[in-house]
Coordinates of C-alpha atoms in Angstrom, one line a residue:
Chain A
M1 CA 199.7 43.6 90.2
S2 CA 195.8 43.7 90.5
V3 CA 194.3 47.3 90.6
E4 CA 190.6 47.8 92.1
A5 CA 188.2 48.7 89.6
S6 CA 186.8 52.0 90.3
S7 CA 183.2 52.3 90.6
K8 CA 183.2 56.1 89.9
R9 CA 181.9 56.5 86.1
D10 CA 184.7 58.1 84.5
P11 CA 186.6 57.4 81.0
G12 CA 188.3 54.6 81.1
A13 CA 186.5 52.9 84.1
G14 CA 185.8 49.8 82.3
A15 CA 189.8 49.4 81.5
R16 CA 190.5 50.5 84.9
A17 CA 191.1 46.5 85.9
G18 CA 194.1 47.1 83.6
V19 CA 195.5 43.6 83.3
Q20 CA 192.5 42.3 81.3
K21 CA 193.5 40.5 78.1
Q22 CA 192.7 41.7 74.7
I23 CA 190.1 39.4 72.9
Q24 CA 191.1 37.6 69.9
L25 CA 188.7 38.0 67.2
P26 CA 186.9 35.2 65.7
F27 CA 187.8 33.6 62.4
R28 CA 184.8 35.1 60.3
V29 CA 185.8 38.6 61.5
V30 CA 189.1 38.5 60.4
W31 CA 188.0 36.7 57.3
A32 CA 185.4 39.5 56.7
I33 CA 188.0 42.2 57.1
S34 CA 190.5 40.3 54.8
I35 CA 187.7 40.3 52.1
K36 CA 187.0 43.8 52.5
S37 CA 190.6 44.7 52.3
I38 CA 191.1 43.1 48.9
R39 CA 188.1 44.8 47.6
I40 CA 188.6 48.2 48.9
R41 CA 192.2 47.9 47.4
L42 CA 190.9 46.1 44.6
M43 CA 193.3 48.0 41.7
R44 CA 196.3 47.1 44.1
S45 CA 195.2 43.6 44.6
L46 CA 194.8 42.9 41.0
I47 CA 198.2 43.9 40.4
T48 CA 199.6 41.8 43.0
A49 CA 197.5 39.0 42.0
S50 CA 198.7 39.6 38.3
G51 CA 202.3 38.8 39.2
I52 CA 201.1 35.3 40.4
F53 CA 198.7 35.2 37.5
L54 CA 201.7 35.6 34.9
G55 CA 204.2 33.5 36.8
I56 CA 201.9 30.4 36.9
A57 CA 200.6 31.2 33.5
F58 CA 204.3 30.9 32.3
F59 CA 204.8 27.8 34.1
S60 CA 201.8 26.4 33.4
S61 CA 202.4 26.8 29.5
V62 CA 205.5 25.2 29.6
R63 CA 204.2 22.3 31.5
T64 CA 201.5 21.9 29.0
V65 CA 203.9 21.6 26.1
G66 CA 205.5 19.0 27.9
L67 CA 202.3 16.8 28.0
F68 CA 202.2 16.6 24.3
P69 CA 203.6 12.9 22.8
V70 CA 207.0 13.4 21.3
G71 CA 208.8 10.8 19.2
L72 CA 211.7 8.7 20.5
D73 CA 214.3 9.7 18.4
A74 CA 217.5 11.4 19.7
E75 CA 216.3 14.9 18.8
A76 CA 213.1 14.5 20.6
I77 CA 214.7 13.1 23.7
A78 CA 217.1 16.4 23.7
A79 CA 213.7 18.4 23.4
A80 CA 212.1 16.7 26.3
N81 CA 215.3 17.6 28.4
R82 CA 215.2 21.1 27.2
Q83 CA 211.6 21.2 28.4
K84 CA 212.3 20.2 31.9
W85 CA 215.0 22.9 32.2
L86 CA 212.5 25.4 30.8
A87 CA 210.0 24.2 33.6
I88 CA 212.4 24.9 36.4
M89 CA 213.4 28.2 34.7
A90 CA 209.7 28.8 34.8
L91 CA 209.2 28.1 38.1
L92 CA 212.1 30.1 39.3
V93 CA 210.9 33.2 37.6
C94 CA 207.4 32.9 38.8
A95 CA 208.8 32.6 42.3
V96 CA 210.9 35.8 42.2
G97 CA 207.8 37.3 40.5
I98 CA 205.4 36.4 43.2
T99 CA 207.7 36.9 46.0
N100 CA 208.6 40.5 44.8
A101 CA 204.9 41.3 44.6
M102 CA 203.7 40.2 48.0
L103 CA 206.8 41.6 49.5
M104 CA 205.6 45.0 48.3
S105 CA 202.1 44.7 48.7
I106 CA 203.0 44.0 52.5
T107 CA 205.9 46.4 53.1
E108 CA 203.8 49.3 51.6
R109 CA 201.4 48.5 54.6
F110 CA 203.8 48.7 57.5
K111 CA 202.5 51.9 58.5
E112 CA 199.1 50.7 58.5
I113 CA 200.2 47.7 60.6
G114 CA 201.4 49.8 62.9
T115 CA 198.2 52.2 63.3
M116 CA 196.3 48.8 63.7
K117 CA 198.7 47.7 66.4
C118 CA 198.2 51.4 68.2
L119 CA 194.4 50.5 68.2
G120 CA 194.7 47.5 69.9
A121 CA 195.3 44.7 67.0
L122 CA 196.9 41.8 67.9
D123 CA 200.3 40.5 66.1
K124 CA 198.3 37.2 65.7
F125 CA 195.3 39.1 63.8
I126 CA 197.8 40.9 61.5
V127 CA 199.6 37.6 60.6
M128 CA 196.1 35.9 60.1
L129 CA 195.0 39.0 57.8
F130 CA 197.9 38.5 55.4
F131 CA 197.5 34.9 55.4
I132 CA 194.1 35.0 54.4
E133 CA 194.7 37.8 52.0
A134 CA 197.7 36.0 50.5
S135 CA 195.9 32.6 50.2
L136 CA 192.8 34.0 48.6
M137 CA 194.9 35.7 46.0
G138 CA 197.5 33.0 45.6
V139 CA 194.6 30.2 45.0
I140 CA 192.6 32.5 42.9
A141 CA 195.5 33.8 40.6
S142 CA 197.1 30.6 40.2
A143 CA 194.0 28.6 39.1
L144 CA 193.4 31.6 36.6
G145 CA 197.0 31.7 35.7
W146 CA 197.0 28.0 35.0
V147 CA 194.0 28.0 32.8
A148 CA 195.1 31.0 30.6
G149 CA 198.7 29.4 30.2
W150 CA 196.9 26.1 29.3
L151 CA 194.4 27.6 27.0
V152 CA 197.0 29.6 24.9
T153 CA 199.3 26.4 24.7
V154 CA 196.5 24.1 23.7
G155 CA 194.9 26.7 21.2
A156 CA 198.3 27.4 19.6
H157 CA 198.6 23.3 19.3
L158 CA 195.4 22.9 17.9
F159 CA 196.2 26.0 15.4
S160 CA 199.1 23.8 14.2
G161 CA 197.0 20.8 13.5
G162 CA 197.8 18.9 16.8
G163 CA 194.3 17.8 17.6
K164 CA 194.6 14.4 17.6
D165 CA 196.8 14.8 20.7
L166 CA 194.1 15.8 23.0
T167 CA 193.0 12.7 24.4
L168 CA 191.3 11.6 27.6
N169 CA 194.8 10.9 29.1
F170 CA 196.0 14.5 28.1
G171 CA 192.9 15.8 29.8
F172 CA 193.6 14.0 33.0
R173 CA 197.1 14.9 33.2
S174 CA 196.1 18.3 32.4
L175 CA 194.2 18.3 35.6
G176 CA 197.1 17.0 37.5
E177 CA 199.2 19.9 36.4
M178 CA 196.4 22.0 37.4
V179 CA 196.6 20.8 40.9
L180 CA 200.6 21.2 41.0
S181 CA 200.3 24.9 39.8
V182 CA 197.9 25.9 42.2
V183 CA 199.6 24.2 45.1
L184 CA 202.9 25.9 44.2
G185 CA 201.4 29.0 43.1
T186 CA 199.8 29.5 46.6
A187 CA 202.7 28.1 48.3
I188 CA 205.2 30.4 46.8
T189 CA 202.8 33.4 47.6
L190 CA 202.5 32.2 51.3
I191 CA 206.1 31.6 51.8
A192 CA 207.0 35.3 50.6
A193 CA 203.9 36.8 52.3
I194 CA 204.2 35.2 55.9
P195 CA 207.5 35.7 57.1
T196 CA 207.0 39.5 56.2
A197 CA 203.7 39.9 57.7
R198 CA 204.9 38.1 61.0
N199 CA 208.2 40.7 61.0
A200 CA 205.7 43.7 60.7
A201 CA 203.7 42.5 63.5
K202 CA 206.4 41.8 65.8
M203 CA 207.7 45.4 65.1
Q204 CA 207.8 47.6 67.9
A205 CA 204.7 50.0 67.0
V206 CA 206.9 52.9 66.9
V207 CA 209.2 51.5 64.0
A208 CA 206.5 50.4 61.9
L209 CA 204.9 53.8 62.1
R210 CA 208.1 55.6 61.2
S211 CA 208.3 53.3 57.9
E212 CA 207.9 55.7 55.0
I213 CA 207.4 54.2 51.4
Chain B
M1 CA 193.0 57.5 96.9
A2 CA 196.2 57.9 95.3
A3 CA 195.9 54.8 93.4
N4 CA 193.5 57.1 91.0
E5 CA 194.8 60.3 91.1
Y6 CA 197.5 59.7 88.8
V7 CA 196.9 58.0 85.6
V8 CA 200.3 57.7 84.3
R9 CA 203.5 57.6 86.3
A10 CA 207.1 57.2 85.0
K11 CA 209.9 56.5 87.1
G12 CA 213.8 56.9 86.4
L13 CA 213.3 56.3 82.6
T14 CA 216.5 56.2 80.6
K15 CA 217.0 55.3 76.9
E16 CA 220.0 55.0 74.8
Y17 CA 220.3 54.8 70.9
R18 CA 223.5 53.6 69.2
M19 CA 224.1 55.4 65.9
G20 CA 227.5 53.9 64.4
E21 CA 229.8 54.3 67.3
E22 CA 228.0 56.8 68.9
V23 CA 225.8 56.3 71.7
I24 CA 223.1 58.8 72.2
T25 CA 221.1 59.4 75.4
A26 CA 217.8 60.2 74.5
L27 CA 216.7 59.9 78.1
N28 CA 218.6 60.2 81.4
G29 CA 216.4 59.7 84.3
V30 CA 212.8 61.3 83.8
D31 CA 210.2 61.0 86.5
I32 CA 206.8 62.3 85.7
D33 CA 203.3 61.8 87.3
I34 CA 200.2 62.8 85.2
K35 CA 196.9 63.2 86.9
R36 CA 193.7 62.2 85.8
G37 CA 192.0 64.4 83.5
E38 CA 194.9 66.9 83.2
Y39 CA 195.8 68.5 80.0
I40 CA 199.5 68.3 79.6
S41 CA 202.1 69.1 76.9
I42 CA 205.5 68.0 76.6
M43 CA 207.5 70.6 75.1
G44 CA 211.2 70.7 73.7
P45 CA 213.4 70.9 70.8
S46 CA 213.7 67.9 68.5
G47 CA 216.5 65.6 69.9
S48 CA 215.6 66.7 73.3
G49 CA 214.0 63.3 74.0
K50 CA 210.8 64.3 73.6
S51 CA 209.3 61.7 71.4
T52 CA 211.1 59.0 73.2
L53 CA 209.3 60.1 76.6
F54 CA 205.9 60.2 74.6
N55 CA 206.5 56.7 72.9
A56 CA 207.7 55.1 76.4
I57 CA 204.6 56.6 78.2
G58 CA 202.3 55.4 75.2
G59 CA 204.0 51.7 75.3
M60 CA 205.2 52.2 71.8
D61 CA 208.8 51.7 72.6
R62 CA 210.4 50.4 75.7
P63 CA 212.7 52.3 78.0
D64 CA 216.1 50.8 79.1
T65 CA 215.5 51.1 82.7
G66 CA 212.6 52.8 84.4
S67 CA 208.9 52.1 84.5
V68 CA 205.9 53.5 83.1
F69 CA 202.8 53.0 85.0
I70 CA 199.3 53.3 83.6
N71 CA 196.4 53.1 86.1
D72 CA 199.1 52.0 88.5
V73 CA 200.1 48.8 85.9
D74 CA 203.5 48.5 85.3
M75 CA 204.0 48.3 81.4
A76 CA 207.1 46.6 81.5
Q77 CA 204.9 43.5 82.9
L78 CA 202.5 43.3 80.5
D79 CA 202.2 40.5 77.8
A80 CA 201.3 41.1 74.3
R81 CA 197.6 40.6 74.7
E82 CA 197.4 42.9 77.8
L83 CA 199.3 45.5 76.0
A84 CA 196.9 45.3 73.2
Y85 CA 193.9 45.6 75.4
L86 CA 195.6 48.8 76.8
R87 CA 196.0 50.3 73.5
C88 CA 192.6 49.4 72.6
H89 CA 190.9 50.7 75.7
T90 CA 192.9 52.8 77.7
I91 CA 194.9 54.9 75.3
G92 CA 194.0 56.7 72.4
Y93 CA 196.6 57.8 69.9
I94 CA 196.8 60.8 67.6
F95 CA 199.5 61.5 65.1
Q96 CA 201.4 64.1 63.5
S97 CA 200.6 62.8 60.0
Y98 CA 197.1 61.5 61.1
N99 CA 197.8 57.8 60.2
L100 CA 194.3 57.2 58.8
I101 CA 193.9 54.0 56.8
Q102 CA 193.7 55.6 53.3
V103 CA 191.6 52.7 51.8
M104 CA 188.9 53.2 54.5
T105 CA 186.2 56.1 54.8
A106 CA 186.2 58.0 57.7
L107 CA 183.2 56.1 59.4
E108 CA 185.4 52.7 58.6
N109 CA 188.4 54.2 60.3
V110 CA 186.6 55.2 63.5
T111 CA 185.0 51.9 63.6
L112 CA 188.0 50.1 63.6
P113 CA 189.1 50.2 67.3
T114 CA 185.6 49.1 68.4
V115 CA 186.0 46.1 65.9
F116 CA 189.3 45.2 67.9
A117 CA 187.6 45.7 71.1
G118 CA 185.0 43.1 69.9
A119 CA 182.0 45.3 69.8
P120 CA 178.9 44.2 67.7
S121 CA 179.1 45.9 64.3
D122 CA 176.0 48.1 64.7
E123 CA 177.1 49.3 68.2
G124 CA 180.6 50.1 66.9
I125 CA 179.3 51.9 63.9
E126 CA 176.7 53.8 66.2
R127 CA 179.4 55.0 68.6
A128 CA 181.7 55.9 65.7
I129 CA 179.0 58.3 64.1
E130 CA 178.4 59.7 67.4
M131 CA 182.2 60.5 67.8
L132 CA 182.4 61.9 64.3
N133 CA 179.4 64.1 65.2
I134 CA 181.2 65.4 68.2
V135 CA 184.4 66.4 66.2
G136 CA 181.9 68.0 63.6
L137 CA 182.4 65.3 60.7
G138 CA 178.8 64.2 60.9
H139 CA 178.5 65.2 57.3
R140 CA 181.8 63.5 55.8
L141 CA 181.0 59.8 57.1
H142 CA 181.7 58.2 53.8
N143 CA 184.4 60.2 52.5
R144 CA 188.1 58.9 52.1
P145 CA 191.2 60.5 54.0
S146 CA 192.3 61.9 50.4
Q147 CA 189.0 63.6 50.0
L148 CA 189.5 65.5 53.7
S149 CA 191.7 68.5 54.3
G150 CA 194.4 68.0 56.8
G151 CA 192.4 69.4 60.0
Q152 CA 189.3 67.3 59.0
Q153 CA 191.5 64.0 58.4
Q154 CA 193.0 65.1 62.0
R155 CA 189.6 65.4 63.2
V156 CA 188.8 61.6 62.1
A157 CA 191.9 60.6 63.8
I158 CA 190.7 62.2 67.2
A159 CA 187.2 60.5 66.7
R160 CA 188.9 57.5 66.2
A161 CA 191.1 58.0 69.2
L162 CA 188.2 58.6 71.4
V163 CA 185.6 55.8 70.3
N164 CA 186.5 53.4 72.8
N165 CA 186.3 55.9 75.6
P166 CA 189.9 55.7 76.6
A167 CA 191.5 57.4 80.0
I168 CA 194.2 58.8 78.2
I169 CA 194.7 60.5 74.9
L170 CA 198.2 60.7 73.5
A171 CA 198.9 63.4 70.8
D172 CA 202.2 63.2 69.1
E173 CA 202.7 66.9 67.6
P174 CA 198.8 66.9 66.5
T175 CA 199.1 70.4 64.8
A176 CA 202.5 70.1 63.2
N177 CA 201.0 69.4 60.0
L178 CA 198.3 71.9 59.8
D179 CA 198.1 76.0 59.2
L180 CA 197.7 78.1 62.0
K181 CA 194.0 78.6 62.0
T182 CA 193.3 74.8 61.7
G183 CA 195.8 74.1 64.0
E184 CA 194.1 76.3 66.7
E185 CA 190.7 74.6 66.1
I186 CA 192.2 71.1 66.6
I187 CA 193.7 72.6 70.0
Q188 CA 190.4 74.0 71.0
L189 CA 188.7 70.5 70.1
L190 CA 191.0 68.3 72.2
R191 CA 190.5 70.9 75.1
K192 CA 186.9 70.9 74.7
L193 CA 187.2 67.1 74.7
N194 CA 189.4 67.2 77.8
E195 CA 186.5 69.2 79.6
D196 CA 183.7 67.6 78.7
H197 CA 184.8 64.0 78.6
G198 CA 187.3 64.2 81.6
V199 CA 190.0 62.5 79.1
T200 CA 193.4 63.0 80.0
I201 CA 195.3 64.5 77.3
I202 CA 199.2 64.4 76.9
S203 CA 200.6 66.0 73.9
A204 CA 204.0 66.0 72.4
T205 CA 204.6 69.2 70.4
H206 CA 206.7 72.5 70.1
D207 CA 203.5 74.5 69.0
L208 CA 203.4 77.3 71.3
K209 CA 199.7 77.6 70.7
M210 CA 199.2 74.8 73.2
L211 CA 200.6 76.6 75.9
N212 CA 197.3 78.5 76.5
V213 CA 195.3 75.4 77.2
S214 CA 197.7 73.2 78.9
D215 CA 197.3 72.6 82.6
R216 CA 201.0 71.8 82.8
I217 CA 203.8 72.0 80.3
V218 CA 206.8 69.9 80.9
W219 CA 210.1 71.3 79.1
I220 CA 212.4 68.6 78.3
R221 CA 216.2 69.3 77.4
D222 CA 218.9 66.8 76.9
G223 CA 216.9 63.9 77.9
R224 CA 216.0 65.5 81.5
I225 CA 213.0 67.6 82.5
A226 CA 214.3 71.1 82.3
K227 CA 211.1 72.6 84.3
I228 CA 207.3 71.9 84.7
E229 CA 205.2 75.0 84.3
E230 CA 201.7 75.1 86.0
R231 CA 199.2 77.2 83.8
A232 CA 198.7 79.8 86.6
D233 CA 202.5 80.5 85.9
I234 CA 202.2 80.7 82.5
E235 CA 199.1 83.1 82.5
I236 CA 201.1 85.5 84.7
N237 CA 204.0 85.7 82.4
I238 CA 201.6 86.5 79.4
G239 CA 199.9 89.0 81.5
E240 CA 203.3 90.4 82.1
M241 CA 204.3 90.2 78.4
E242 CA 200.9 91.9 77.5
G243 CA 201.5 94.6 80.0
H244 CA 204.7 95.8 78.5

């Protein structure tokens, strides 16, 4: 299998050894490329991120309403049950929204993926690139979405005279909700993004290049 | 030495596609040897198997049977990382629709292959600027593809293909989206790079303007090589045509 390296200085002489392996880019290089990739398509990234943001904001607002104390009569218990269903529905809507946003944002870059493969990108690099982009967007948009949903809900509650419900206990439970929202938001984002990116990376370059959006 | 004379050798390539019930034979036993430093055009109507042959040579698609050797290395034997190395260092790709990354500037597009090759960033940028100067776009370094004309975009793509100093440039219909004059300029540029840098150019095309500059022309029909013409023969033909 081995091929002697030619000593003659001509194009491709460095590559004459033929069966060398492509280097794997160090994490900080892939990280830098991901950050740049988000920044240079800022508008597109914001639209994708707003899908995550809105989903989590909805989920957060439903969950925050559930944190306020309710009475113990039959009507209040029924309301609390409705609240649970609402939270599940909110999570589903949010999952569909995020999945849709991530699928679109990767699918429209199939051609770019094919081009990068032709320029020597490894499949692993492509998956890592989308992993970092999706994680960053997932974490930031979920955190902001949670804050927005929480602020709106708490604001509305204060406005209707519920100031006494904002106890220390409420604060702690809110922080717990925040962790839950960010973990769920990021997880859904990655579950939507990674299989799509992996499929795209595994495609024969010619198939990825042929895709038209 | 024989090992060095041919940069690409293809043996007994076949490829079939399934379209519903029908099986379409895109390649039906193609053998071709391409010499180092040659400018070769693969000509043929669409559906002739031209693109399939081209993609097989470029490692973008695998043939069903037969082998492609690049610098005497059988492509089918390569693992993913070796194939990526080959694409990065040995082969430069040019496409009909340029395939520049739209959100990146000309300079960033040309620098990208040097990043994949692991070059330090200042060295990569320096080489990219040098390449953009060679293709005559030294003054448009920071323009995005959308701010460049088709001919300029193709020049950026050529600079990008050359930046890692490959042995082979594969050009897939490089002039198909360009007007007559711009297409001619791109062809002359490719020819010049072929002469100055000794890079082997393999072009799939049905642009007859390519005939004048090609060392050899491979005519593909129905998945087979119909004929291979040397430039000397063509010049005689053109001479005859002009004589009448």
